[in-house]
Amino acid sequence: MATRYPTLLRTGARLHGRHAELQALFEQARTLCPEGFPFDETRSLDPVRAGLTLGFVEGLRAELREALGLPTEAFSLERFTVQGAGPVSLHDDARNYPDVYFVIVVAHSGRLGIVDGKSRAVRHAAGEILLLDPRKKHALVPEGLTAAEWPCARTAGFARDPEDQFLFLDFEVPRRLLRERFRAG
C-alpha cells in the first residue's frame, strides 16, 4: 500500500515581531493590486514584491532559516514571490511546480484556510509558517469548510472583502531539502 504524505504541514513556527509589517503589507497589496485577490487563482503581486526592501527579505530568510533549520541558500531571492488569492477550489500545481515545495509565510488570511481533500479549514495566523506540497490537491476555503463544500467559482472575479482575501510570502524550495519532513508528516 502506498504511503500518503501530507499536503500541508503546519510547522507551529511563526515570525515574531512582524505583525505590523505584515498588516501594512496587506494594506499595500489592497491599494497597489485591487485585482490581486482573484477567485480560484493565486496571483503574483509583483508591485508589492518590488516595494520590499532587501533588508526585509534578508530578515525573512534569516528567520525562516532559524525556524526551519535550512540553509539560507534554500530561500533563493529568485524563487521568492508575494501572492494574493481569494477562495480557491481544490486543485494541484504539479505541472507548474514539479520540483519544489512551498515555504509560505501568511501575511493575512482573513477567514480562509488551506486544506487538502479531506480536512476542514482553520484560519491561519499572520506570520504563521506553512509548508505546502504543490503537487498534491489543496484548496483555500472559508474557515470550517472542506474543499468539497467549496465549489469552483462560477464566474471570474475578485474577492473584495478582506475576510475573503489571502496574502502570503512564498519561497519555492527544492524538494530534496524538505522531503523528509513530508515523509515524517
PDB file of C-alpha atoms in Angstrom:
ATOM      1  CA  MET A   1       0.000   0.000   0.000  1.00  0.00           C
ATOM      2  CA  ALA A   2       1.391   3.406  -0.975  1.00  0.00           C
ATOM      3  CA  THR A   3       2.228   5.830   1.815  1.00  0.00           C
ATOM      4  CA  ARG A   4       0.218   9.037   1.806  1.00  0.00           C
ATOM      5  CA  TYR A   5       2.320  12.031   2.665  1.00  0.00           C
ATOM      6  CA  PRO A   6       0.627  15.201   3.893  1.00  0.00           C
ATOM      7  CA  THR A   7      -0.258  18.087   1.611  1.00  0.00           C
ATOM      8  CA  LEU A   8       0.232  20.793   4.221  1.00  0.00           C
ATOM      9  CA  LEU A   9       2.497  20.936   7.240  1.00  0.00           C
ATOM     10  CA  ARG A  10       1.657  23.486   9.900  1.00  0.00           C
ATOM     11  CA  THR A  11       5.120  23.930  11.390  1.00  0.00           C
ATOM     12  CA  GLY A  12       3.965  25.630  14.574  1.00  0.00           C
ATOM     13  CA  ALA A  13       6.549  28.335  13.840  1.00  0.00           C
ATOM     14  CA  ARG A  14       5.706  31.999  13.374  1.00  0.00           C
ATOM     15  CA  LEU A  15       7.584  35.165  12.577  1.00  0.00           C
ATOM     16  CA  HIS A  16       7.952  37.229  15.713  1.00  0.00           C
ATOM     17  CA  GLY A  17       7.513  40.976  15.999  1.00  0.00           C
ATOM     18  CA  ARG A  18       6.365  41.386  12.393  1.00  0.00           C
ATOM     19  CA  HIS A  19       2.619  41.679  12.795  1.00  0.00           C
ATOM     20  CA  ALA A  20       2.553  45.421  11.992  1.00  0.00           C
ATOM     21  CA  GLU A  21       4.788  44.921   8.935  1.00  0.00           C
ATOM     22  CA  LEU A  22       2.600  42.128   7.609  1.00  0.00           C
ATOM     23  CA  GLN A  23      -0.565  44.151   8.175  1.00  0.00           C
ATOM     24  CA  ALA A  24       0.993  47.116   6.338  1.00  0.00           C
ATOM     25  CA  LEU A  25       1.995  44.774   3.503  1.00  0.00           C
ATOM     26  CA  PHE A  26      -1.606  43.583   3.219  1.00  0.00           C
ATOM     27  CA  GLU A  27      -2.929  47.159   3.092  1.00  0.00           C
ATOM     28  CA  GLN A  28      -0.324  47.986   0.446  1.00  0.00           C
ATOM     29  CA  ALA A  29      -1.368  44.939  -1.611  1.00  0.00           C
ATOM     30  CA  ARG A  30      -5.015  46.023  -1.467  1.00  0.00           C
ATOM     31  CA  THR A  31      -4.034  49.501  -2.691  1.00  0.00           C
ATOM     32  CA  LEU A  32      -1.477  48.558  -5.359  1.00  0.00           C
ATOM     33  CA  CYS A  33      -3.253  45.446  -6.633  1.00  0.00           C
ATOM     34  CA  PRO A  34      -7.030  45.809  -6.198  1.00  0.00           C
ATOM     35  CA  GLU A  35      -7.450  42.833  -8.523  1.00  0.00           C
ATOM     36  CA  GLY A  36      -4.748  40.857  -6.746  1.00  0.00           C
ATOM     37  CA  PHE A  37      -7.139  38.538  -4.929  1.00  0.00           C
ATOM     38  CA  PRO A  38      -8.904  36.585  -7.698  1.00  0.00           C
ATOM     39  CA  PHE A  39     -11.325  33.735  -7.135  1.00  0.00           C
ATOM     40  CA  ASP A  40      -9.922  30.299  -7.969  1.00  0.00           C
ATOM     41  CA  GLU A  41      -6.443  31.567  -8.720  1.00  0.00           C
ATOM     42  CA  THR A  42      -3.311  32.685  -6.940  1.00  0.00           C
ATOM     43  CA  ARG A  43      -1.733  35.798  -8.387  1.00  0.00           C
ATOM     44  CA  SER A  44       1.844  37.030  -8.036  1.00  0.00           C
ATOM     45  CA  LEU A  45       1.741  40.618  -6.774  1.00  0.00           C
ATOM     46  CA  ASP A  46       4.890  41.958  -8.408  1.00  0.00           C
ATOM     47  CA  PRO A  47       4.307  45.635  -7.471  1.00  0.00           C
ATOM     48  CA  VAL A  48       4.189  44.642  -3.802  1.00  0.00           C
ATOM     49  CA  ARG A  49       7.311  42.500  -4.093  1.00  0.00           C
ATOM     50  CA  ALA A  50       9.145  45.335  -5.871  1.00  0.00           C
ATOM     51  CA  GLY A  51       8.439  47.600  -2.901  1.00  0.00           C
ATOM     52  CA  LEU A  52      10.038  45.267  -0.345  1.00  0.00           C
ATOM     53  CA  THR A  53      13.492  46.232   0.820  1.00  0.00           C
ATOM     54  CA  LEU A  54      16.379  43.817   0.596  1.00  0.00           C
ATOM     55  CA  GLY A  55      16.670  44.145   4.369  1.00  0.00           C
ATOM     56  CA  PHE A  56      13.091  42.917   4.817  1.00  0.00           C
ATOM     57  CA  VAL A  57      13.644  39.898   2.577  1.00  0.00           C
ATOM     58  CA  GLU A  58      17.037  39.065   4.106  1.00  0.00           C
ATOM     59  CA  GLY A  59      15.496  39.260   7.573  1.00  0.00           C
ATOM     60  CA  LEU A  60      12.730  36.945   6.417  1.00  0.00           C
ATOM     61  CA  ARG A  61      15.266  34.482   5.043  1.00  0.00           C
ATOM     62  CA  ALA A  62      17.188  34.518   8.343  1.00  0.00           C
ATOM     63  CA  GLU A  63      14.015  33.896  10.376  1.00  0.00           C
ATOM     64  CA  LEU A  64      12.990  31.029   8.103  1.00  0.00           C
ATOM     65  CA  ARG A  65      16.469  29.509   8.331  1.00  0.00           C
ATOM     66  CA  GLU A  66      16.225  29.633  12.116  1.00  0.00           C
ATOM     67  CA  ALA A  67      12.650  28.321  12.270  1.00  0.00           C
ATOM     68  CA  LEU A  68      13.094  25.504   9.764  1.00  0.00           C
ATOM     69  CA  GLY A  69      16.762  24.605  10.183  1.00  0.00           C
ATOM     70  CA  LEU A  70      17.525  25.018   6.489  1.00  0.00           C
ATOM     71  CA  PRO A  71      20.479  26.858   4.961  1.00  0.00           C
ATOM     72  CA  THR A  72      19.807  30.458   3.947  1.00  0.00           C
ATOM     73  CA  GLU A  73      20.583  29.455   0.330  1.00  0.00           C
ATOM     74  CA  ALA A  74      17.425  27.312   0.332  1.00  0.00           C
ATOM     75  CA  PHE A  75      15.467  30.582   0.235  1.00  0.00           C
ATOM     76  CA  SER A  76      16.537  31.932  -3.142  1.00  0.00           C
ATOM     77  CA  LEU A  77      15.655  35.528  -3.908  1.00  0.00           C
ATOM     78  CA  GLU A  78      14.846  34.426  -7.460  1.00  0.00           C
ATOM     79  CA  ARG A  79      12.269  31.955  -6.107  1.00  0.00           C
ATOM     80  CA  PHE A  80      10.561  34.440  -3.771  1.00  0.00           C
ATOM     81  CA  THR A  81       7.130  35.906  -4.526  1.00  0.00           C
ATOM     82  CA  VAL A  82       4.300  37.766  -2.864  1.00  0.00           C
ATOM     83  CA  GLN A  83       0.992  36.088  -3.709  1.00  0.00           C
ATOM     84  CA  GLY A  84      -2.655  37.023  -3.325  1.00  0.00           C
ATOM     85  CA  ALA A  85      -5.818  34.966  -3.716  1.00  0.00           C
ATOM     86  CA  GLY A  86      -9.482  34.812  -2.886  1.00  0.00           C
ATOM     87  CA  PRO A  87     -11.076  31.443  -2.111  1.00  0.00           C
ATOM     88  CA  VAL A  88      -9.690  28.709  -4.385  1.00  0.00           C
ATOM     89  CA  SER A  89     -11.301  25.340  -5.097  1.00  0.00           C
ATOM     90  CA  LEU A  90      -9.467  22.002  -4.938  1.00  0.00           C
ATOM     91  CA  HIS A  91      -6.581  21.766  -7.424  1.00  0.00           C
ATOM     92  CA  ASP A  92      -2.922  20.887  -7.719  1.00  0.00           C
ATOM     93  CA  ASP A  93       0.022  22.750  -9.212  1.00  0.00           C
ATOM     94  CA  ALA A  94       2.013  19.689 -10.249  1.00  0.00           C
ATOM     95  CA  ARG A  95       2.513  20.851 -13.822  1.00  0.00           C
ATOM     96  CA  ASN A  96       3.853  24.272 -12.852  1.00  0.00           C
ATOM     97  CA  TYR A  97       5.855  23.285  -9.767  1.00  0.00           C
ATOM     98  CA  PRO A  98       7.072  19.675 -10.101  1.00  0.00           C
ATOM     99  CA  ASP A  99      10.402  20.123  -8.291  1.00  0.00           C
ATOM    100  CA  VAL A 100       9.644  22.337  -5.283  1.00  0.00           C
ATOM    101  CA  TYR A 101       7.767  22.644  -2.038  1.00  0.00           C
ATOM    102  CA  PHE A 102       6.355  25.991  -0.980  1.00  0.00           C
ATOM    103  CA  VAL A 103       7.514  27.646   2.232  1.00  0.00           C
ATOM    104  CA  ILE A 104       4.686  30.050   2.973  1.00  0.00           C
ATOM    105  CA  VAL A 105       4.569  32.916   5.424  1.00  0.00           C
ATOM    106  CA  VAL A 106       0.987  34.040   5.938  1.00  0.00           C
ATOM    107  CA  ALA A 107       0.671  37.834   5.825  1.00  0.00           C
ATOM    108  CA  HIS A 108      -3.148  37.914   6.006  1.00  0.00           C
ATOM    109  CA  SER A 109      -5.637  35.049   5.935  1.00  0.00           C
ATOM    110  CA  GLY A 110      -8.987  36.667   6.607  1.00  0.00           C
ATOM    111  CA  ARG A 111     -11.355  33.792   7.321  1.00  0.00           C
ATOM    112  CA  LEU A 112      -9.564  31.442   4.885  1.00  0.00           C
ATOM    113  CA  GLY A 113      -7.513  28.317   5.475  1.00  0.00           C
ATOM    114  CA  ILE A 114      -5.533  25.928   3.287  1.00  0.00           C
ATOM    115  CA  VAL A 115      -6.936  22.395   3.186  1.00  0.00           C
ATOM    116  CA  ASP A 116      -6.304  19.093   1.456  1.00  0.00           C
ATOM    117  CA  GLY A 117      -9.116  16.973   0.055  1.00  0.00           C
ATOM    118  CA  LYS A 118     -10.415  15.899   3.481  1.00  0.00           C
ATOM    119  CA  SER A 119      -9.612  18.446   6.185  1.00  0.00           C
ATOM    120  CA  ARG A 120     -11.676  21.393   7.459  1.00  0.00           C
ATOM    121  CA  ALA A 121     -10.295  24.894   7.059  1.00  0.00           C
ATOM    122  CA  VAL A 122      -8.865  26.741  10.022  1.00  0.00           C
ATOM    123  CA  ARG A 123      -7.777  30.341   9.509  1.00  0.00           C
ATOM    124  CA  HIS A 124      -4.047  30.963   9.701  1.00  0.00           C
ATOM    125  CA  ALA A 125      -2.362  33.494  11.960  1.00  0.00           C
ATOM    126  CA  ALA A 126      -0.340  36.343  10.476  1.00  0.00           C
ATOM    127  CA  GLY A 127       3.300  35.273  10.451  1.00  0.00           C
ATOM    128  CA  GLU A 128       2.484  31.548  10.513  1.00  0.00           C
ATOM    129  CA  ILE A 129       4.997  29.427   8.577  1.00  0.00           C
ATOM    130  CA  LEU A 130       3.477  26.647   6.458  1.00  0.00           C
ATOM    131  CA  LEU A 131       4.968  24.013   4.170  1.00  0.00           C
ATOM    132  CA  LEU A 132       2.860  23.017   1.152  1.00  0.00           C
ATOM    133  CA  ASP A 133       3.339  20.301  -1.435  1.00  0.00           C
ATOM    134  CA  PRO A 134       2.020  21.927  -4.635  1.00  0.00           C
ATOM    135  CA  ARG A 135       1.889  18.547  -6.380  1.00  0.00           C
ATOM    136  CA  LYS A 136      -0.944  17.434  -4.093  1.00  0.00           C
ATOM    137  CA  LYS A 137      -4.553  18.577  -4.161  1.00  0.00           C
ATOM    138  CA  HIS A 138      -5.192  21.624  -1.988  1.00  0.00           C
ATOM    139  CA  ALA A 139      -7.709  24.440  -1.687  1.00  0.00           C
ATOM    140  CA  LEU A 140      -8.149  27.768   0.092  1.00  0.00           C
ATOM    141  CA  VAL A 141     -11.611  27.874   1.623  1.00  0.00           C
ATOM    142  CA  PRO A 142     -13.563  29.671   4.363  1.00  0.00           C
ATOM    143  CA  GLU A 143     -12.990  28.521   7.920  1.00  0.00           C
ATOM    144  CA  GLY A 144     -14.981  25.434   8.884  1.00  0.00           C
ATOM    145  CA  LEU A 145     -15.487  24.169   5.334  1.00  0.00           C
ATOM    146  CA  THR A 146     -13.866  21.309   3.434  1.00  0.00           C
ATOM    147  CA  ALA A 147     -12.705  21.569  -0.164  1.00  0.00           C
ATOM    148  CA  ALA A 148     -15.744  19.530  -1.255  1.00  0.00           C
ATOM    149  CA  GLU A 149     -18.018  22.121   0.333  1.00  0.00           C
ATOM    150  CA  TRP A 150     -16.456  24.963  -1.665  1.00  0.00           C
ATOM    151  CA  PRO A 151     -17.239  24.783  -5.409  1.00  0.00           C
ATOM    152  CA  CYS A 152     -15.196  26.304  -8.185  1.00  0.00           C
ATOM    153  CA  ALA A 153     -16.141  29.946  -8.839  1.00  0.00           C
ATOM    154  CA  ARG A 154     -18.837  30.076 -11.499  1.00  0.00           C
ATOM    155  CA  THR A 155     -17.634  33.387 -12.905  1.00  0.00           C
ATOM    156  CA  ALA A 156     -14.301  35.161 -12.947  1.00  0.00           C
ATOM    157  CA  GLY A 157     -13.993  37.807 -10.301  1.00  0.00           C
ATOM    158  CA  PHE A 158     -12.123  39.123  -7.336  1.00  0.00           C
ATOM    159  CA  ALA A 159     -12.531  38.895  -3.595  1.00  0.00           C
ATOM    160  CA  ARG A 160     -13.161  42.427  -2.327  1.00  0.00           C
ATOM    161  CA  ASP A 161     -13.905  41.705   1.324  1.00  0.00           C
ATOM    162  CA  PRO A 162     -10.673  41.490   3.406  1.00  0.00           C
ATOM    163  CA  GLU A 163     -12.125  38.404   5.113  1.00  0.00           C
ATOM    164  CA  ASP A 164     -12.036  36.630   1.717  1.00  0.00           C
ATOM    165  CA  GLN A 165      -8.508  37.751   0.818  1.00  0.00           C
ATOM    166  CA  PHE A 166      -5.361  35.719   1.458  1.00  0.00           C
ATOM    167  CA  LEU A 167      -1.892  37.264   1.168  1.00  0.00           C
ATOM    168  CA  PHE A 168       1.289  35.267   1.597  1.00  0.00           C
ATOM    169  CA  LEU A 169       5.025  35.392   1.033  1.00  0.00           C
ATOM    170  CA  ASP A 170       6.355  32.327  -0.737  1.00  0.00           C
ATOM    171  CA  PHE A 171       9.728  30.710  -1.297  1.00  0.00           C
ATOM    172  CA  GLU A 172       9.929  27.780  -3.704  1.00  0.00           C
ATOM    173  CA  VAL A 173      12.361  25.362  -2.040  1.00  0.00           C
ATOM    174  CA  PRO A 174      13.914  22.332  -3.790  1.00  0.00           C
ATOM    175  CA  ARG A 175      12.050  19.160  -2.838  1.00  0.00           C
ATOM    176  CA  ARG A 176      15.197  17.384  -1.667  1.00  0.00           C
ATOM    177  CA  LEU A 177      15.519  19.864   1.225  1.00  0.00           C
ATOM    178  CA  LEU A 178      12.050  19.206   2.700  1.00  0.00           C
ATOM    179  CA  ARG A 179      11.196  15.687   1.515  1.00  0.00           C
ATOM    180  CA  GLU A 180      11.942  14.052   4.874  1.00  0.00           C
ATOM    181  CA  ARG A 181       9.648  16.449   6.742  1.00  0.00           C
ATOM    182  CA  PHE A 182       6.748  15.479   4.496  1.00  0.00           C
ATOM    183  CA  ARG A 183       7.590  11.790   4.936  1.00  0.00           C
ATOM    184  CA  ALA A 184       7.666  12.212   8.710  1.00  0.00           C
ATOM    185  CA  GLY A 185       4.366  14.121   8.376  1.00  0.00           C
TER     186      GLY A 185
END
